[in-house]
Amino acid sequence: MRNTLETTSCARGQRGTQSLIARFQGDYAHALDYVHDGLRYKARGTGRIRLLCGVAQCHANLGDSTGANRTLDLAQTEREELASTDSVDGLFGFSVAKQHYYAGSSLIWLAGGVDAERAAREAGRAIELWEKEPPESRSLDDEALAHVYQGTAFLQVGDLDSATAAIRPILDLPADRQISWIKKRLDRFAAMLRAEPYRGASAADDLYEEIRNLGG
């Protein structure tokens, strides 16, 4: 029985990794195929919840709001009904904070509106939970990205002040904490400041220049 569980866990993990790589490459259709295949295998702990969050990311990037939100709701329900915990906690587990982070990072790729409002809440909840955790279990890079995702969501609903406040801690990070993914996501944030309804607004222009000047 133990060997069977280990085998299915390995297969599930492999599909999750393949899906993650495909998402990094922008191939969301194949990423969705991989993660759906991974869901065929039984999982203990939060393995299935992690895969469901991957499904939501794929749906959101493919423009499917209904599919993304439905899957995130299912992941939340399964979290509440979870009977067993992860064998490994901390950075290697799939914490509640990470689940909210995945939700926020998914929904910002949709058209805004209620999706953006939920994205801002989800990212904010992830930040709040991480801030209460001990250093050894915090994912500081993901926590930083959550600020960018929350800020992006606020921009999508027209709230520049809240967007600025959300990313302020990231703009103040030392240069060695400005990882490539933060810069990449800030590029999108900056581009939004150059589009309607922010185009030409002095506060948006100032924030744009501050982002562009990061790292000298």
mmCIF file of C-alpha atoms in Angstrom, residues 10-147:
data_model
loop_
_atom_site.group_PDB
_atom_site.id
_atom_site.type_symbol
_atom_site.label_atom_id
_atom_site.label_comp_id
_atom_site.label_asym_id
_atom_site.label_seq_id
_atom_site.Cartn_x
_atom_site.Cartn_y
_atom_site.Cartn_z
ATOM 1 C CA CYS A 10 5.468 10.647 -7.661
ATOM 2 C CA ALA A 11 3.285 10.555 -10.790
ATOM 3 C CA ARG A 12 1.090 13.338 -9.465
ATOM 4 C CA GLY A 13 4.117 15.432 -8.577
ATOM 5 C CA GLN A 14 5.633 14.857 -12.007
ATOM 6 C CA ARG A 15 2.482 16.081 -13.731
ATOM 7 C CA GLY A 16 2.378 19.095 -11.437
ATOM 8 C CA THR A 17 5.969 19.956 -12.309
ATOM 9 C CA GLN A 18 5.320 19.510 -16.037
ATOM 10 C CA SER A 19 2.295 21.777 -15.774
ATOM 11 C CA LEU A 20 4.301 24.407 -13.901
ATOM 12 C CA ILE A 21 7.015 24.399 -16.564
ATOM 13 C CA ALA A 22 4.409 24.712 -19.318
ATOM 14 C CA ARG A 23 2.839 27.664 -17.494
ATOM 15 C CA PHE A 24 6.234 29.368 -17.247
ATOM 16 C CA GLN A 25 6.512 28.894 -21.010
ATOM 17 C CA GLY A 26 3.055 30.358 -21.593
ATOM 18 C CA ASP A 27 1.685 27.055 -22.932
ATOM 19 C CA TYR A 28 -1.474 26.999 -20.842
ATOM 20 C CA ALA A 29 -3.384 24.465 -22.933
ATOM 21 C CA HIS A 30 -0.745 21.791 -22.400
ATOM 22 C CA ALA A 31 -0.289 22.911 -18.792
ATOM 23 C CA LEU A 32 -3.989 22.241 -18.231
ATOM 24 C CA ASP A 33 -3.678 18.775 -19.792
ATOM 25 C CA TYR A 34 -0.787 17.905 -17.476
ATOM 26 C CA VAL A 35 -2.502 19.068 -14.321
ATOM 27 C CA HIS A 36 -5.782 17.334 -15.187
ATOM 28 C CA ASP A 37 -3.825 14.120 -15.683
ATOM 29 C CA GLY A 38 -2.208 14.652 -12.279
ATOM 30 C CA LEU A 39 -5.632 14.916 -10.677
ATOM 31 C CA ARG A 40 -6.364 11.307 -11.690
ATOM 32 C CA TYR A 41 -4.058 10.135 -8.918
ATOM 33 C CA LYS A 42 -5.199 9.980 -5.315
ATOM 34 C CA ALA A 43 -3.469 12.435 -3.020
ATOM 35 C CA ARG A 44 -2.877 12.868 0.676
ATOM 36 C CA GLY A 45 -2.499 16.243 2.328
ATOM 37 C CA THR A 46 -2.583 19.263 0.077
ATOM 38 C CA GLY A 47 -1.258 17.667 -3.110
ATOM 39 C CA ARG A 48 -4.645 17.774 -4.824
ATOM 40 C CA ILE A 49 -5.271 21.358 -3.673
ATOM 41 C CA ARG A 50 -1.971 22.449 -5.222
ATOM 42 C CA LEU A 51 -3.010 20.857 -8.520
ATOM 43 C CA LEU A 52 -6.422 22.509 -8.415
ATOM 44 C CA CYS A 53 -4.756 25.883 -7.983
ATOM 45 C CA GLY A 54 -2.690 25.065 -11.065
ATOM 46 C CA VAL A 55 -5.912 24.363 -12.950
ATOM 47 C CA ALA A 56 -7.214 27.772 -11.891
ATOM 48 C CA GLN A 57 -4.059 29.476 -13.145
ATOM 49 C CA CYS A 58 -4.478 27.812 -16.518
ATOM 50 C CA HIS A 59 -8.160 28.743 -16.821
ATOM 51 C CA ALA A 60 -7.442 32.357 -15.893
ATOM 52 C CA ASN A 61 -4.621 32.715 -18.401
ATOM 53 C CA LEU A 62 -6.895 31.186 -21.053
ATOM 54 C CA GLY A 63 -9.527 33.827 -20.275
ATOM 55 C CA ASP A 64 -11.972 31.482 -18.531
ATOM 56 C CA SER A 65 -13.248 33.393 -15.503
ATOM 57 C CA THR A 66 -15.933 30.847 -14.651
ATOM 58 C CA GLY A 67 -13.510 27.937 -14.756
ATOM 59 C CA ALA A 68 -10.881 29.762 -12.698
ATOM 60 C CA ASN A 69 -13.286 30.855 -9.971
ATOM 61 C CA ARG A 70 -15.069 27.506 -9.827
ATOM 62 C CA THR A 71 -11.768 25.677 -9.383
ATOM 63 C CA LEU A 72 -10.546 28.096 -6.712
ATOM 64 C CA ASP A 73 -13.832 27.589 -4.848
ATOM 65 C CA LEU A 74 -13.388 23.815 -5.090
ATOM 66 C CA ALA A 75 -9.834 24.093 -3.762
ATOM 67 C CA GLN A 76 -11.111 26.121 -0.814
ATOM 68 C CA THR A 77 -13.826 23.568 -0.077
ATOM 69 C CA GLU A 78 -11.307 20.741 -0.165
ATOM 70 C CA ARG A 79 -8.999 22.703 2.141
ATOM 71 C CA GLU A 80 -11.831 23.031 4.671
ATOM 72 C CA GLU A 81 -12.552 19.305 4.443
ATOM 73 C CA LEU A 82 -8.889 18.245 4.532
ATOM 74 C CA ALA A 83 -8.474 15.153 6.699
ATOM 75 C CA SER A 84 -4.688 14.869 6.607
ATOM 76 C CA THR A 85 -1.838 17.351 6.603
ATOM 77 C CA ASP A 86 1.341 17.508 4.564
ATOM 78 C CA SER A 87 4.214 15.297 5.631
ATOM 79 C CA VAL A 88 6.509 18.278 5.052
ATOM 80 C CA ASP A 89 5.498 21.738 6.206
ATOM 81 C CA GLY A 90 7.046 25.161 5.773
ATOM 82 C CA LEU A 91 8.433 26.196 2.407
ATOM 83 C CA PHE A 92 7.925 22.717 0.930
ATOM 84 C CA GLY A 93 4.266 22.373 1.854
ATOM 85 C CA PHE A 94 1.260 24.022 0.275
ATOM 86 C CA SER A 95 0.082 26.349 2.999
ATOM 87 C CA VAL A 96 -3.135 28.337 3.237
ATOM 88 C CA ALA A 97 -1.088 31.436 2.440
ATOM 89 C CA LYS A 98 0.284 29.816 -0.720
ATOM 90 C CA GLN A 99 -3.251 28.848 -1.751
ATOM 91 C CA HIS A 100 -4.438 32.459 -1.481
ATOM 92 C CA TYR A 101 -1.305 33.547 -3.338
ATOM 93 C CA TYR A 102 -2.105 31.207 -6.219
ATOM 94 C CA ALA A 103 -5.642 32.571 -6.348
ATOM 95 C CA GLY A 104 -4.466 36.162 -6.567
ATOM 96 C CA SER A 105 -1.797 35.348 -9.132
ATOM 97 C CA SER A 106 -4.425 33.623 -11.276
ATOM 98 C CA LEU A 107 -7.253 36.135 -11.317
ATOM 99 C CA ILE A 108 -5.156 39.173 -12.278
ATOM 100 C CA TRP A 109 -4.913 37.727 -15.803
ATOM 101 C CA LEU A 110 -8.629 38.120 -16.374
ATOM 102 C CA ALA A 111 -10.456 41.251 -17.488
ATOM 103 C CA GLY A 112 -10.801 42.954 -14.100
ATOM 104 C CA GLY A 113 -14.067 43.730 -12.336
ATOM 105 C CA VAL A 114 -15.116 41.130 -9.766
ATOM 106 C CA ASP A 115 -12.150 38.943 -10.721
ATOM 107 C CA ALA A 116 -9.732 41.753 -9.863
ATOM 108 C CA GLU A 117 -11.602 42.491 -6.648
ATOM 109 C CA ARG A 118 -11.218 38.864 -5.595
ATOM 110 C CA ALA A 119 -7.576 38.856 -6.696
ATOM 111 C CA ALA A 120 -6.857 41.838 -4.432
ATOM 112 C CA ARG A 121 -8.534 40.099 -1.478
ATOM 113 C CA GLU A 122 -6.755 36.798 -2.092
ATOM 114 C CA ALA A 123 -3.316 38.397 -2.440
ATOM 115 C CA GLY A 124 -3.961 40.523 0.628
ATOM 116 C CA ARG A 125 -4.896 37.466 2.658
ATOM 117 C CA ALA A 126 -1.714 35.685 1.567
ATOM 118 C CA ILE A 127 0.378 38.659 2.666
ATOM 119 C CA GLU A 128 -1.437 38.865 5.986
ATOM 120 C CA LEU A 129 -0.868 35.173 6.722
ATOM 121 C CA TRP A 130 2.795 35.219 5.713
ATOM 122 C CA GLU A 131 3.482 38.252 7.884
ATOM 123 C CA LYS A 132 2.333 36.225 10.909
ATOM 124 C CA GLU A 133 4.482 33.192 10.147
ATOM 125 C CA PRO A 134 7.980 32.488 11.507
ATOM 126 C CA PRO A 135 10.837 33.266 9.076
ATOM 127 C CA GLU A 136 11.590 29.611 8.355
ATOM 128 C CA SER A 137 8.111 28.991 6.893
ATOM 129 C CA ARG A 138 7.707 32.252 4.968
ATOM 130 C CA SER A 139 8.227 32.359 1.232
ATOM 131 C CA LEU A 140 9.636 35.870 1.027
ATOM 132 C CA ASP A 141 9.854 36.013 -2.772
ATOM 133 C CA ASP A 142 6.250 34.858 -3.159
ATOM 134 C CA GLU A 143 5.211 37.289 -0.439
ATOM 135 C CA ALA A 144 6.848 40.099 -2.406
ATOM 136 C CA LEU A 145 5.131 38.985 -5.602
ATOM 137 C CA ALA A 146 1.803 38.927 -3.770
ATOM 138 C CA HIS A 147 2.221 42.679 -3.196
#
